[in-house]
Short mmCIF file of C-alpha atoms and ligand atoms in Angstrom, two decimals:
data_model
loop_
_atom_site.label_atom_id
_atom_site.label_comp_id
_atom_site.label_asym_id
_atom_site.label_seq_id
_atom_site.Cartn_x
_atom_site.Cartn_y
_atom_site.Cartn_z
CA MET A 841 -18.88 126.42 122.48
CA ARG A 842 -18.33 124.28 119.15
CA LEU A 843 -16.29 127.18 117.77
CA LEU A 844 -14.03 126.99 121.11
CA ARG A 845 -13.68 123.04 120.52
CA LEU A 846 -12.70 123.40 116.80
CA LEU A 847 -10.20 126.24 117.80
CA CYS A 848 -8.70 123.86 120.39
CA VAL A 849 -8.40 121.07 117.82
CA PHE A 850 -7.10 122.95 114.80
CA VAL A 851 -5.27 125.70 116.23
CA LEU A 852 -4.06 125.40 119.73
CA LEU A 853 -3.29 121.78 119.97
CA PRO A 854 -0.82 121.70 116.97
CA PHE A 855 0.77 124.36 118.61
CA ALA A 856 1.21 122.56 121.91
CA ALA A 857 2.49 119.51 120.12
CA ALA A 858 4.83 121.55 118.23
CA ALA A 859 6.02 123.04 121.28
CA HIS A 860 6.45 119.59 122.89
CA ALA A 861 8.41 118.33 119.86
CA GLN A 862 10.67 121.27 119.94
CA VAL A 863 14.22 119.61 120.33
CA ILE A 864 16.58 120.63 122.90
CA THR A 865 20.03 121.07 121.70
CA ILE A 866 23.15 120.35 123.94
CA LYS A 867 26.34 121.45 122.22
CA PHE A 868 28.89 119.78 123.93
CA SER A 869 32.44 121.19 123.34
CA HIS A 870 35.89 119.53 124.31
CA VAL A 871 39.52 119.89 123.37
CA VAL A 872 40.84 116.34 123.23
CA ALA A 873 40.44 113.72 120.58
CA ALA A 874 37.40 111.45 120.12
CA ASP A 875 39.48 108.39 120.99
CA THR A 876 40.30 109.35 124.40
CA PRO A 877 38.34 108.46 127.69
CA LYS A 878 36.65 111.94 127.57
CA GLY A 879 35.87 111.86 124.07
CA LYS A 880 34.45 108.34 124.03
CA ALA A 881 32.35 109.27 127.25
CA ALA A 882 31.06 112.03 125.42
CA GLU A 883 29.90 110.06 122.66
CA ARG A 884 28.29 107.64 125.39
CA PHE A 885 26.43 110.58 126.98
CA LYS A 886 25.17 111.65 123.72
CA GLN A 887 23.49 107.98 122.84
CA LEU A 888 22.31 107.70 126.35
CA ALA A 889 20.68 111.06 126.53
CA GLU A 890 19.24 111.03 123.15
CA ALA A 891 17.68 107.61 123.80
CA ALA A 892 16.52 108.57 127.24
CA THR A 893 14.87 111.47 126.22
CA LYS A 894 13.54 109.84 123.21
CA GLY A 895 14.89 112.30 120.78
CA ARG A 896 13.88 115.53 122.59
CA VAL A 897 17.27 116.28 123.21
CA LYS A 898 20.16 116.17 120.74
CA VAL A 899 23.65 116.26 121.81
CA GLU A 900 26.02 117.67 119.29
CA LEU A 901 29.89 117.00 119.89
CA TYR A 902 32.60 119.12 119.17
CA PRO A 903 35.92 117.40 120.13
CA ASN A 904 39.51 118.55 119.45
CA SER A 905 39.13 122.18 120.02
CA GLN A 906 36.90 122.22 116.72
CA LEU A 907 34.79 125.01 118.53
CA TYR A 908 36.70 126.50 121.19
CA ARG A 909 40.08 126.14 122.79
CA ASP A 910 40.88 126.09 126.74
CA GLY A 911 39.62 129.39 128.29
CA ASP A 912 37.51 130.24 125.35
CA GLU A 913 35.22 127.13 126.02
CA LEU A 914 34.55 128.25 129.50
CA GLU A 915 33.63 131.75 128.36
CA ALA A 916 31.41 130.10 125.68
CA LEU A 917 29.64 128.05 128.20
CA GLN A 918 29.12 131.01 130.51
CA ARG A 919 27.50 133.01 127.59
CA GLY A 920 25.48 129.99 126.48
CA ALA A 921 27.25 129.54 123.28
CA VAL A 922 27.60 125.97 124.22
CA GLN A 923 25.73 124.14 127.05
CA MET A 924 28.33 121.54 128.09
CA VAL A 925 32.16 121.33 128.57
CA ALA A 926 34.53 118.90 130.36
CA PRO A 927 37.60 120.89 130.89
CA SER A 928 40.61 119.67 133.35
CA VAL A 929 39.79 121.02 136.78
CA SER A 930 43.18 122.70 136.44
CA LYS A 931 41.64 125.37 134.14
CA PHE A 932 39.28 126.97 136.61
CA GLY A 933 41.81 129.36 138.06
CA PRO A 934 41.24 132.21 135.25
CA LEU A 935 37.54 132.20 136.10
CA GLY A 936 38.61 133.40 139.66
CA VAL A 937 37.96 129.93 141.35
CA ARG A 938 41.33 128.70 142.71
CA ASP A 939 39.87 126.01 145.03
CA PHE A 940 40.38 123.34 142.53
CA GLU A 941 43.97 123.83 142.10
CA VAL A 942 44.07 121.68 145.26
CA PHE A 943 44.01 118.81 142.71
CA ASP A 944 47.44 119.99 141.15
CA LEU A 945 49.43 119.90 144.20
CA PRO A 946 52.17 117.50 143.29
CA TYR A 947 51.85 113.89 144.71
CA LEU A 948 48.92 115.02 146.91
CA LEU A 949 46.68 112.21 145.37
CA PRO A 950 48.54 108.97 145.09
CA ASP A 951 45.97 106.96 143.47
CA VAL A 952 42.62 106.97 141.67
CA GLU A 953 40.54 105.69 144.40
CA SER A 954 41.65 108.60 146.52
CA VAL A 955 40.82 110.87 143.69
CA HIS A 956 37.44 109.38 143.56
CA ARG A 957 36.65 109.57 147.03
CA VAL A 958 37.50 113.32 147.12
CA THR A 959 35.61 114.21 143.94
CA ASP A 960 32.52 112.00 144.97
CA GLY A 961 32.42 113.32 148.33
CA ASP A 962 31.71 116.38 150.34
CA ILE A 963 34.79 117.98 148.96
CA GLY A 964 33.90 117.39 145.25
CA GLN A 965 30.33 118.79 146.07
CA LYS A 966 31.70 121.96 147.79
CA LEU A 967 34.03 122.38 145.00
CA PHE A 968 31.24 122.29 142.59
CA ALA A 969 29.04 124.95 144.48
CA LYS A 970 32.02 127.41 144.02
CA LEU A 971 31.16 127.38 140.38
CA ASP A 972 27.38 128.47 140.82
CA ALA A 973 28.24 132.05 141.27
CA LYS A 974 29.92 131.89 137.85
CA GLY A 975 26.76 130.65 135.94
CA ILE A 976 28.30 127.25 135.87
CA LYS A 977 26.72 123.83 137.33
CA GLY A 978 28.94 120.86 137.85
CA LEU A 979 27.45 117.54 136.98
CA ALA A 980 30.18 114.96 137.13
CA TYR A 981 33.80 114.39 137.70
CA TRP A 982 35.61 112.26 135.11
CA ASP A 983 38.97 110.77 134.71
CA ASN A 984 41.89 110.92 132.29
CA GLY A 985 45.05 109.59 134.47
CA PHE A 986 48.15 110.30 136.01
CA LYS A 987 50.32 113.02 134.30
CA GLN A 988 53.88 112.38 133.00
CA TYR A 989 56.69 114.73 132.01
CA SER A 990 57.76 114.44 128.42
CA ALA A 991 60.59 116.42 126.73
CA ASN A 992 63.26 116.24 124.00
CA ARG A 993 66.02 115.65 126.67
CA PRO A 994 65.78 112.84 129.28
CA LEU A 995 63.88 114.41 132.59
CA ARG A 996 65.12 111.79 135.22
CA LYS A 997 67.15 113.65 137.89
CA LEU A 998 65.92 116.81 139.23
CA ALA A 999 68.93 118.89 137.66
CA ASP A 1000 67.53 117.87 134.36
CA PHE A 1001 64.54 120.27 134.68
CA ARG A 1002 67.12 123.34 134.76
CA GLY A 1003 66.19 125.69 132.18
CA MET A 1004 63.82 123.50 130.36
CA LYS A 1005 60.66 125.38 128.87
CA LEU A 1006 57.73 123.03 129.80
CA ARG A 1007 54.09 123.68 128.67
CA VAL A 1008 51.61 123.69 131.52
CA GLN A 1009 47.71 124.16 131.92
CA SER A 1010 46.29 127.39 133.18
CA SER A 1011 47.03 126.48 136.67
CA LYS A 1012 49.23 128.62 138.80
CA VAL A 1013 49.99 125.51 140.89
CA LEU A 1014 51.41 123.79 137.86
CA ALA A 1015 53.45 126.55 136.96
CA ALA A 1016 54.89 126.98 140.29
CA SER A 1017 55.72 123.32 140.23
CA VAL A 1018 57.83 123.55 137.11
CA ARG A 1019 59.42 126.52 138.57
CA GLN A 1020 60.21 124.64 141.73
CA LEU A 1021 61.91 121.73 139.54
CA GLY A 1022 64.24 124.56 138.03
CA GLY A 1023 61.94 124.63 134.82
CA VAL A 1024 60.43 127.58 132.86
CA PRO A 1025 56.65 127.19 132.68
CA GLN A 1026 54.68 128.25 129.83
CA VAL A 1027 50.90 128.29 129.91
CA MET A 1028 49.67 127.43 126.60
CA ALA A 1029 46.08 126.08 125.27
CA PHE A 1030 46.02 122.34 124.56
CA SER A 1031 45.36 122.66 120.86
CA GLU A 1032 48.54 124.57 120.35
CA VAL A 1033 50.88 122.11 122.17
CA TYR A 1034 51.79 119.76 119.40
CA THR A 1035 53.03 122.54 117.18
CA ALA A 1036 54.72 124.00 119.89
CA LEU A 1037 56.83 120.96 120.72
CA GLN A 1038 57.30 120.40 117.07
CA GLN A 1039 58.80 123.64 116.43
CA GLY A 1040 60.72 123.92 119.62
CA VAL A 1041 58.64 126.77 121.14
CA VAL A 1042 58.65 124.51 124.40
CA ASP A 1043 60.89 121.76 125.11
CA GLY A 1044 58.35 119.63 126.90
CA GLY A 1045 55.25 119.20 128.93
CA GLU A 1046 53.35 117.07 131.20
CA ASN A 1047 50.12 115.27 130.19
CA SER A 1048 48.56 111.77 130.57
CA VAL A 1049 49.65 109.26 127.99
CA SER A 1050 46.39 108.94 126.23
CA ASN A 1051 46.53 112.73 125.42
CA ILE A 1052 50.10 112.52 124.30
CA TYR A 1053 49.49 109.53 122.17
CA THR A 1054 46.28 110.82 120.52
CA GLN A 1055 47.87 114.29 119.83
CA LYS A 1056 50.75 112.61 118.53
CA MET A 1057 53.06 114.38 120.71
CA HIS A 1058 55.26 111.41 121.20
CA GLU A 1059 56.19 111.94 117.61
CA VAL A 1060 57.85 115.00 118.47
CA GLN A 1061 59.11 114.15 122.02
CA LYS A 1062 62.05 111.85 122.55
CA HIS A 1063 61.88 111.22 126.25
CA LEU A 1064 58.80 110.29 128.59
CA THR A 1065 59.15 109.88 132.22
CA ILE A 1066 56.64 108.25 133.99
CA SER A 1067 56.30 110.10 137.18
CA ASP A 1068 52.64 109.89 138.12
CA HIS A 1069 53.25 113.55 139.84
CA GLY A 1070 49.57 114.58 139.22
CA TYR A 1071 46.25 113.33 138.22
CA LEU A 1072 44.33 114.96 135.31
CA THR A 1073 40.80 115.00 136.43
CA TYR A 1074 37.78 116.57 134.50
CA ALA A 1075 34.64 118.26 135.44
CA VAL A 1076 31.67 118.16 133.24
CA ILE A 1077 30.00 121.25 133.59
CA VAL A 1078 26.69 122.96 131.92
CA ASN A 1079 25.62 126.51 131.68
CA ARG A 1080 23.57 126.79 135.07
CA LYS A 1081 20.56 128.90 133.30
CA PHE A 1082 20.14 126.43 130.77
CA TRP A 1083 20.24 123.46 133.24
CA GLU A 1084 17.81 125.08 135.50
CA GLY A 1085 15.46 125.98 132.76
CA LEU A 1086 15.08 122.38 131.36
CA PRO A 1087 11.84 120.39 132.01
CA ALA A 1088 12.18 118.48 135.31
CA ASP A 1089 11.54 115.13 133.23
CA ILE A 1090 14.26 116.01 130.73
CA ARG A 1091 16.75 117.09 133.41
CA SER A 1092 16.52 113.93 135.41
CA ALA A 1093 16.75 111.88 132.12
CA LEU A 1094 19.82 113.59 131.59
CA GLU A 1095 21.15 113.23 135.04
CA GLY A 1096 20.65 109.31 134.49
CA ALA A 1097 22.56 109.42 131.11
CA MET A 1098 25.51 111.42 132.82
CA LYS A 1099 25.75 109.03 135.76
CA ASP A 1100 25.78 105.94 133.25
CA ALA A 1101 28.33 107.82 131.11
CA THR A 1102 30.67 108.58 134.25
CA ARG A 1103 30.58 105.03 135.18
CA TYR A 1104 31.64 104.06 131.52
CA GLU A 1105 34.19 106.86 131.74
CA ARG A 1106 35.89 105.64 134.60
CA ALA A 1107 35.83 102.16 133.70
CA ILE A 1108 37.83 102.79 130.52
CA ALA A 1109 40.34 105.63 131.58
CA ALA A 1110 43.06 103.53 133.25
CA LYS A 1111 42.97 101.01 130.17
CA ASP A 1112 43.18 103.65 127.60
CA ASN A 1113 46.41 105.22 129.34
CA ALA A 1114 47.97 101.81 129.76
CA ASP A 1115 47.09 101.07 125.84
CA ALA A 1116 48.57 104.35 125.00
CA LEU A 1117 51.70 103.74 126.69
CA ALA A 1118 52.04 100.40 125.01
CA LEU A 1119 51.43 102.12 121.76
CA VAL A 1120 54.12 105.00 122.57
CA ARG A 1121 56.59 102.17 123.46
CA GLN A 1122 55.71 100.44 120.22
CA ALA A 1123 56.08 103.58 118.08
CA GLY A 1124 59.72 103.79 119.07
CA THR A 1125 60.10 107.27 118.71
CA THR A 1126 60.25 107.96 122.53
CA GLU A 1127 62.21 106.56 125.22
CA VAL A 1128 59.95 105.60 128.14
CA TYR A 1129 61.54 105.84 131.64
CA VAL A 1130 59.75 104.78 134.61
CA LEU A 1131 60.91 106.71 137.51
CA PRO A 1132 62.05 104.29 140.42
CA GLU A 1133 60.37 104.75 143.85
CA ALA A 1134 63.47 106.22 145.25
CA GLU A 1135 63.73 108.91 142.63
CA ARG A 1136 60.04 109.63 142.79
CA ALA A 1137 60.52 110.10 146.60
CA GLU A 1138 63.10 112.75 145.72
CA TRP A 1139 60.95 114.50 143.40
CA LYS A 1140 58.09 114.41 145.80
CA LYS A 1141 60.21 116.20 148.56
CA ALA A 1142 61.70 118.68 146.05
CA LEU A 1143 58.18 119.69 145.13
CA LEU A 1144 56.85 119.85 148.83
CA PRO A 1145 57.38 123.90 148.96
CA VAL A 1146 54.68 124.27 146.34
CA GLN A 1147 52.09 123.17 148.77
CA GLN A 1148 53.26 125.62 151.36
CA GLU A 1149 53.38 128.44 148.84
CA PHE A 1150 49.71 127.62 147.92
CA GLU A 1151 48.28 126.98 150.98
CA PRO A 1152 47.18 130.76 151.50
CA VAL A 1153 45.20 130.66 148.17
CA ILE A 1154 43.71 127.19 148.23
CA GLY A 1155 43.18 126.96 152.00
CA ARG A 1156 45.05 124.87 154.63
CA GLU A 1157 41.68 123.09 155.51
CA LEU A 1158 40.86 122.12 152.28
CA ILE A 1159 44.54 120.62 151.50
CA GLN A 1160 44.33 118.95 154.88
CA SER A 1161 41.03 117.43 154.15
CA VAL A 1162 42.21 116.15 150.78
CA GLN A 1163 45.10 114.52 152.61
CA ALA A 1164 42.94 112.99 155.21
CA VAL A 1165 40.83 111.33 152.36
CA ALA A 1166 44.02 109.96 150.70
CA ALA A 1167 45.47 108.68 154.00
CA GLN A 1168 42.07 106.92 154.79
CA VAL A 1169 42.55 105.29 151.56
CA GLN A 1170 45.74 103.83 152.07
CA ALA A 1171 44.89 102.91 155.61
CA GLU A 1172 42.08 100.74 154.10
CA ARG A 1173 44.40 99.37 151.49
CA ARG A 1174 46.92 98.23 153.90
CA LYS A 1175 44.16 96.62 155.91
CA ARG A 1176 42.91 94.68 152.85
CA GLN A 1177 46.17 93.42 151.97
C1 LMR B 2668 45.54 119.72 128.88
O1 LMR B 2668 45.14 120.95 128.35
O2 LMR B 2668 46.68 119.38 128.68
C2 LMR B 2668 44.33 118.79 129.13
O3 LMR B 2668 43.76 119.53 130.13
C3 LMR B 2668 43.71 118.43 128.15
C4 LMR B 2668 42.56 117.55 128.32
O4 LMR B 2668 41.33 118.07 128.40
O5 LMR B 2668 42.72 116.51 128.63
#
């Protein structure tokens, strides 16, 4: 009996303590600068997660495609080389999950409130469920902001797009939108865009102003059109096996940290984009053109066929349910005014 107690104290207990103290590492890789809404929120999540788990979890951040570029980061997540990433939802097509491309339909979501209503409701959850079979679990949707077109020539009238080579993310809807406008889409990883713009491999692209500014794209783009033709939304996702294998208390602490980081992210995103636009104007390298309402309506009309083209892929029901949410938000807004 005494021997057993000694065995417990000197042999088993230290092992149990060591196992308990083992630190769980979450490698969180992303492609944008640390000084963006996503970069800052990743940092906030790290702080909150490490504090909430009292050091039992360590979050390692790898911004700016340091570890993986678009596409590669999703594969790395699936094989467990990293545990967390936060890609734009426009990048799920190559995984075989096309439903998220609903977010890429031009002018479908007119404001951020509608985006949130979609992502935070049934639709957002159903879309996340589509990732399960890919070994991925969706934790949260994060904001960036509305996307704008930039190029070395003005892109104002629809005719200006003719023959323009424009970089897009890996979404068939985004490529079709450029084609619909008369341009030539070029799918390219985010990390390659600056050099491609600088060397004239592409003439321009579409992105949020915070991405344009933090990647210095404005230094190699003479024109920026504030067109707000689509919204750049992120999905914070984890390797499902890793997530489900976490001790329950750790998982719930991390869920809490993610909730708070998401609230923070959404609170700063719009301002970050507005600040970036002011800085682009201040830099003086890029002429900014705010598309007037009447011209925006023309763009919207010209892009409408993209929706019909992708209805069979994305599903009419999904498109209509997103439209219904957006219409509801508009109706509520009108009532408030
Ligand atoms: C892009 O590839 O342009 C963006 O999705 C990058 C990002 O993560 O914001």
